[in-house]
């Protein structure tokens, strides 16, 4: 808006050095710019659908009794934060180095932060567009959240899932006792990514589900070897082997009387 009085003989609006309007005559070819009022008290223009390129100085120039006067206003265009590019979900082997990227746009320039959404609480991982993890561990797997913040609107938030592969590690394998004629169960638990495949051996013989009253069941991290009717010949040392593409691990488990 530009406030004028009845001594004014000529009026014009300029954007930097470009004339937008001279009186009621439109000089700008931009159809978003329109004259709002040209009266004895006010000379105003309106810009529809403002863009960041509209930012800058605007000048209302008036002529009074052959004395030109100008009134200047600076248009500041604010833009909500928006994440324009972010890393895809990623799968890596333990010990690798990982760089996650999160690029954001906004005015004022948004602040970009990364944090690890882990079960142990949500810690800030990086206050930067790039998050670098050197020698990643299995505990550093999970979701990472990028947040772009300025004071114009609510933050823009996106997530990236990081999967860390690691070889099997047998965490639970206990010797078990069972009486002759009773049921006996040996258990072998292994954590691994990807999930481990299990095999059972007695001495050098690989065991399989068969008619001799033995059943092998593997689901997720746990594998069980079940004897439905324990006999003397079942007693002894068994080996559980857990394998994935990164390696294997084995444990010795005794079934005793």
Short mmCIF file of C-alpha atoms in Angstrom, two decimals:
data_model
loop_
_atom_site.label_atom_id
_atom_site.label_comp_id
_atom_site.label_asym_id
_atom_site.label_seq_id
_atom_site.Cartn_x
_atom_site.Cartn_y
_atom_site.Cartn_z
CA UNK A 1 0.00 0.00 0.00
CA UNK A 2 1.08 3.57 -0.66
CA UNK A 3 -0.68 6.44 1.08
CA UNK A 4 -1.03 9.60 -1.03
CA UNK A 5 -2.87 12.97 -0.81
CA UNK A 6 -4.62 15.24 -3.28
CA UNK A 7 -1.43 17.17 -4.14
CA UNK A 8 -0.14 14.08 -5.96
CA UNK A 9 -0.29 14.35 -9.75
CA UNK A 10 1.45 11.13 -10.86
CA UNK A 11 1.99 7.76 -9.27
CA UNK A 12 3.93 4.61 -10.14
CA UNK A 13 5.00 1.32 -8.56
CA UNK A 14 8.42 -0.16 -9.29
CA UNK A 15 10.11 -3.44 -8.42
CA UNK A 16 13.79 -2.57 -8.25
CA UNK A 17 14.13 -0.59 -11.51
CA UNK A 18 11.24 -2.27 -13.32
CA UNK A 19 8.01 -0.27 -13.60
CA UNK A 20 4.99 -2.38 -12.61
CA UNK A 21 2.28 0.27 -12.87
CA UNK A 22 2.24 3.93 -13.89
CA UNK A 23 -1.09 5.30 -12.71
CA UNK A 24 -3.68 2.82 -13.95
CA UNK A 25 -1.49 1.66 -16.83
CA UNK A 26 0.05 -1.73 -16.34
CA UNK A 27 3.64 -2.00 -17.52
CA UNK A 28 4.38 -5.42 -16.04
CA UNK A 29 3.61 -8.50 -18.14
CA UNK A 30 3.16 -10.55 -14.95
CA UNK A 31 -0.55 -11.34 -14.64
CA UNK A 32 -0.14 -12.02 -10.90
CA UNK A 33 0.37 -8.27 -10.30
CA UNK A 34 -2.82 -6.19 -10.28
CA UNK A 35 -3.75 -2.69 -9.19
CA UNK A 36 -5.90 -2.73 -6.10
CA UNK A 37 -6.76 0.94 -5.67
CA UNK A 38 -5.85 4.29 -7.18
CA UNK A 39 -7.69 6.95 -5.22
CA UNK A 40 -6.88 10.35 -3.77
CA UNK A 41 -5.67 8.68 -0.57
CA UNK A 42 -4.26 5.34 -1.59
CA UNK A 43 -2.31 3.75 -4.44
CA UNK A 44 -1.97 -0.01 -3.89
CA UNK A 45 -0.99 -3.10 -5.87
CA UNK A 46 -1.55 -6.76 -5.11
CA UNK A 47 0.66 -9.73 -5.96
CA UNK A 48 -1.15 -13.06 -6.17
CA UNK A 49 0.56 -16.39 -5.48
CA UNK A 50 3.81 -14.92 -4.18
CA UNK A 51 7.05 -16.66 -5.16
CA UNK A 52 10.54 -16.46 -3.62
CA UNK A 53 11.64 -14.48 -6.70
CA UNK A 54 9.22 -11.71 -5.72
CA UNK A 55 11.36 -10.93 -2.68
CA UNK A 56 13.09 -7.55 -2.72
CA UNK A 57 12.48 -3.81 -2.68
CA UNK A 58 9.29 -2.23 -4.08
CA UNK A 59 9.07 1.51 -4.60
CA UNK A 60 6.01 3.74 -4.70
CA UNK A 61 7.01 6.86 -6.66
CA UNK A 62 4.79 9.97 -6.56
CA UNK A 63 4.99 13.39 -8.21
CA UNK A 64 3.81 16.41 -6.20
CA UNK A 65 4.22 20.00 -7.50
CA UNK A 66 7.16 18.83 -9.58
CA UNK A 67 8.84 17.25 -6.54
CA UNK A 68 9.19 13.47 -6.84
CA UNK A 69 8.96 11.46 -3.65
CA UNK A 70 9.45 7.76 -3.06
CA UNK A 71 8.32 5.31 -0.43
CA UNK A 72 10.08 1.98 -0.28
CA UNK A 73 8.94 -1.35 1.18
CA UNK A 74 10.93 -4.57 1.27
CA UNK A 75 8.99 -7.78 0.64
CA UNK A 76 10.30 -10.80 2.57
CA UNK A 77 9.01 -14.15 1.29
CA UNK A 78 8.95 -17.00 3.79
CA UNK A 79 8.84 -20.65 2.71
CA UNK A 80 7.94 -23.61 4.98
CA UNK A 81 10.71 -26.20 5.41
CA UNK A 82 10.64 -29.01 2.89
CA UNK A 83 12.93 -32.03 2.60
CA UNK A 84 13.72 -32.23 -1.12
CA UNK A 85 16.17 -35.17 -1.14
CA UNK A 86 16.82 -37.91 1.39
CA UNK A 87 18.75 -41.20 1.37
CA UNK A 88 16.85 -44.42 0.62
CA UNK A 89 16.54 -47.28 3.10
CA UNK A 90 19.86 -49.12 3.20
CA UNK A 91 21.25 -52.53 4.19
CA UNK A 92 24.97 -52.79 5.10
CA UNK A 93 27.33 -55.26 6.75
CA UNK A 94 28.51 -54.60 10.29
CA UNK A 95 31.73 -52.58 10.29
CA UNK A 96 30.87 -50.65 7.11
CA UNK A 97 30.80 -46.87 6.93
CA UNK A 98 27.47 -45.24 6.16
CA UNK A 99 26.56 -41.70 5.07
CA UNK A 100 22.93 -40.57 5.19
CA UNK A 101 21.90 -37.39 3.37
CA UNK A 102 18.95 -35.10 3.98
CA UNK A 103 18.68 -31.93 1.88
CA UNK A 104 16.01 -29.37 2.72
CA UNK A 105 14.77 -26.07 1.31
CA UNK A 106 13.02 -23.16 3.01
CA UNK A 107 13.28 -19.48 3.87
CA UNK A 108 14.76 -18.77 6.28
CA UNK A 109 17.19 -21.66 5.66
CA UNK A 110 15.92 -24.60 7.75
CA UNK A 111 18.00 -26.30 10.43
CA UNK A 112 18.46 -30.00 9.60
CA UNK A 113 19.01 -32.62 12.31
CA UNK A 114 19.29 -36.41 12.37
CA UNK A 115 18.36 -38.61 15.30
CA UNK A 116 18.39 -42.35 15.90
CA UNK A 117 15.01 -43.73 16.91
CA UNK A 118 16.25 -46.62 19.04
CA UNK A 119 14.68 -48.53 21.89
CA UNK A 120 17.20 -47.01 24.28
CA UNK A 121 15.78 -43.53 23.88
CA UNK A 122 15.99 -41.04 21.05
CA UNK A 123 19.44 -39.54 20.79
CA UNK A 124 20.59 -36.81 18.41
CA UNK A 125 22.86 -38.35 15.85
CA UNK A 126 23.88 -35.25 13.86
CA UNK A 127 22.99 -31.59 13.63
CA UNK A 128 23.79 -31.44 9.94
CA UNK A 129 22.45 -32.46 6.53
CA UNK A 130 24.86 -35.40 6.48
CA UNK A 131 25.05 -38.16 9.07
CA UNK A 132 28.26 -40.18 8.91
CA UNK A 133 28.59 -43.46 10.80
CA UNK A 134 32.03 -45.06 10.72
CA UNK A 135 32.27 -48.78 11.50
CA UNK A 136 28.53 -49.26 12.08
CA UNK A 137 27.49 -51.72 14.79
CA UNK A 138 24.36 -53.87 15.08
CA UNK A 139 23.13 -51.55 17.86
CA UNK A 140 23.13 -48.68 15.37
CA UNK A 141 20.58 -50.35 13.11
CA UNK A 142 17.00 -49.12 13.02
CA UNK A 143 15.19 -45.96 11.95
CA UNK A 144 16.87 -42.59 11.58
CA UNK A 145 14.68 -39.49 11.48
CA UNK A 146 15.59 -36.33 9.59
CA UNK A 147 13.88 -33.13 10.67
CA UNK A 148 13.96 -29.76 8.82
CA UNK A 149 12.91 -26.81 10.99
CA UNK A 150 12.35 -23.09 10.48
CA UNK A 151 9.87 -20.79 12.21
CA UNK A 152 7.48 -20.50 9.26
CA UNK A 153 5.52 -23.75 9.63
CA UNK A 154 5.64 -27.19 11.24
CA UNK A 155 8.87 -29.16 10.69
CA UNK A 156 9.16 -31.52 7.72
CA UNK A 157 10.10 -35.00 8.99
CA UNK A 158 11.19 -38.09 7.02
CA UNK A 159 12.68 -41.44 8.07
CA UNK A 160 15.34 -43.79 6.72
CA UNK A 161 15.68 -47.43 7.78
CA UNK A 162 19.21 -48.78 8.25
CA UNK A 163 19.57 -52.59 8.41
CA UNK A 164 22.90 -53.93 9.69
CA UNK A 165 23.84 -57.48 8.68
CA UNK A 166 26.00 -59.48 11.10
CA UNK A 167 27.03 -63.13 11.42
CA UNK A 168 25.21 -65.51 13.81
CA UNK A 169 25.96 -65.40 17.51
CA UNK A 170 24.56 -68.22 19.64
CA UNK A 171 23.31 -66.58 22.79
CA UNK A 172 21.55 -69.47 24.50
CA UNK A 173 22.39 -73.20 24.41
CA UNK A 174 21.97 -75.14 27.67
CA UNK A 175 22.65 -78.79 28.51
CA UNK A 176 19.38 -80.55 29.29
CA UNK A 177 18.39 -83.62 31.27
CA UNK A 178 15.59 -86.06 30.41
CA UNK A 179 14.59 -89.48 31.74
CA UNK A 180 14.25 -92.56 29.54
CA UNK A 181 10.73 -92.72 28.11
CA UNK A 182 10.13 -89.02 28.68
CA UNK A 183 10.14 -86.05 26.31
CA UNK A 184 13.42 -84.17 25.91
CA UNK A 185 13.97 -80.78 24.26
CA UNK A 186 17.27 -79.14 23.29
CA UNK A 187 17.16 -75.44 22.46
CA UNK A 188 19.54 -73.30 20.47
CA UNK A 189 19.04 -69.52 20.18
CA UNK A 190 21.06 -67.36 17.76
CA UNK A 191 20.83 -63.70 16.86
CA UNK A 192 21.79 -62.82 13.28
CA UNK A 193 20.84 -60.55 10.37
CA UNK A 194 19.73 -61.99 8.00
CA UNK A 195 18.06 -64.59 10.25
CA UNK A 196 20.21 -67.69 10.70
CA UNK A 197 19.43 -71.13 9.32
CA UNK A 198 19.97 -74.00 11.79
CA UNK A 199 21.39 -77.50 11.48
CA UNK A 200 21.70 -80.16 14.19
CA UNK A 201 24.39 -82.86 14.37
CA UNK A 202 25.15 -85.81 16.60
CA UNK A 203 28.85 -86.54 16.28
CA UNK A 204 29.31 -86.16 12.49
CA UNK A 205 25.79 -87.16 11.51
CA UNK A 206 23.37 -84.45 10.48
CA UNK A 207 19.94 -84.94 11.99
CA UNK A 208 16.70 -84.55 10.09
CA UNK A 209 13.02 -84.92 10.87
CA UNK A 210 12.32 -88.62 10.63
CA UNK A 211 10.32 -91.56 11.89
CA UNK A 212 12.73 -92.19 14.78
CA UNK A 213 10.83 -89.86 17.09
CA UNK A 214 12.92 -86.69 16.56
CA UNK A 215 11.60 -83.34 15.38
CA UNK A 216 13.56 -80.20 14.43
CA UNK A 217 11.72 -76.89 14.47
CA UNK A 218 13.36 -73.55 13.58
CA UNK A 219 11.52 -70.26 13.82
CA UNK A 220 13.20 -66.86 13.92
CA UNK A 221 16.06 -66.88 16.42
CA UNK A 222 15.18 -70.23 18.01
CA UNK A 223 15.70 -73.84 16.94
CA UNK A 224 14.52 -76.83 18.97
CA UNK A 225 15.42 -80.51 18.78
CA UNK A 226 12.65 -82.58 20.37
CA UNK A 227 12.85 -86.25 21.45
CA UNK A 228 9.34 -87.61 22.03
CA UNK A 229 10.49 -90.81 23.74
CA UNK A 230 14.04 -90.56 25.07
CA UNK A 231 16.11 -93.76 24.96
CA UNK A 232 19.63 -94.52 26.20
CA UNK A 233 21.08 -94.15 22.71
CA UNK A 234 19.80 -90.55 22.54
CA UNK A 235 22.08 -89.41 25.35
CA UNK A 236 25.23 -87.62 24.31
CA UNK A 237 26.69 -84.55 22.68
CA UNK A 238 24.77 -82.61 20.03
CA UNK A 239 25.98 -79.67 17.95
CA UNK A 240 23.80 -76.79 16.84
CA UNK A 241 25.11 -74.82 13.83
CA UNK A 242 23.64 -71.41 12.94
CA UNK A 243 24.53 -70.02 9.49
CA UNK A 244 23.84 -66.96 7.38
CA UNK A 245 25.65 -65.39 4.40
CA UNK A 246 28.16 -63.65 6.67
CA UNK A 247 29.30 -66.71 8.59
CA UNK A 248 28.35 -69.36 11.09
CA UNK A 249 28.52 -70.23 14.74
CA UNK A 250 28.16 -73.52 16.61
CA UNK A 251 27.49 -74.71 20.12
CA UNK A 252 27.75 -78.06 21.86
CA UNK A 253 24.71 -79.19 23.89
CA UNK A 254 24.48 -82.35 25.97
CA UNK A 255 21.36 -84.42 26.50
CA UNK A 256 21.90 -86.38 29.72
CA UNK A 257 19.95 -88.83 31.79
#
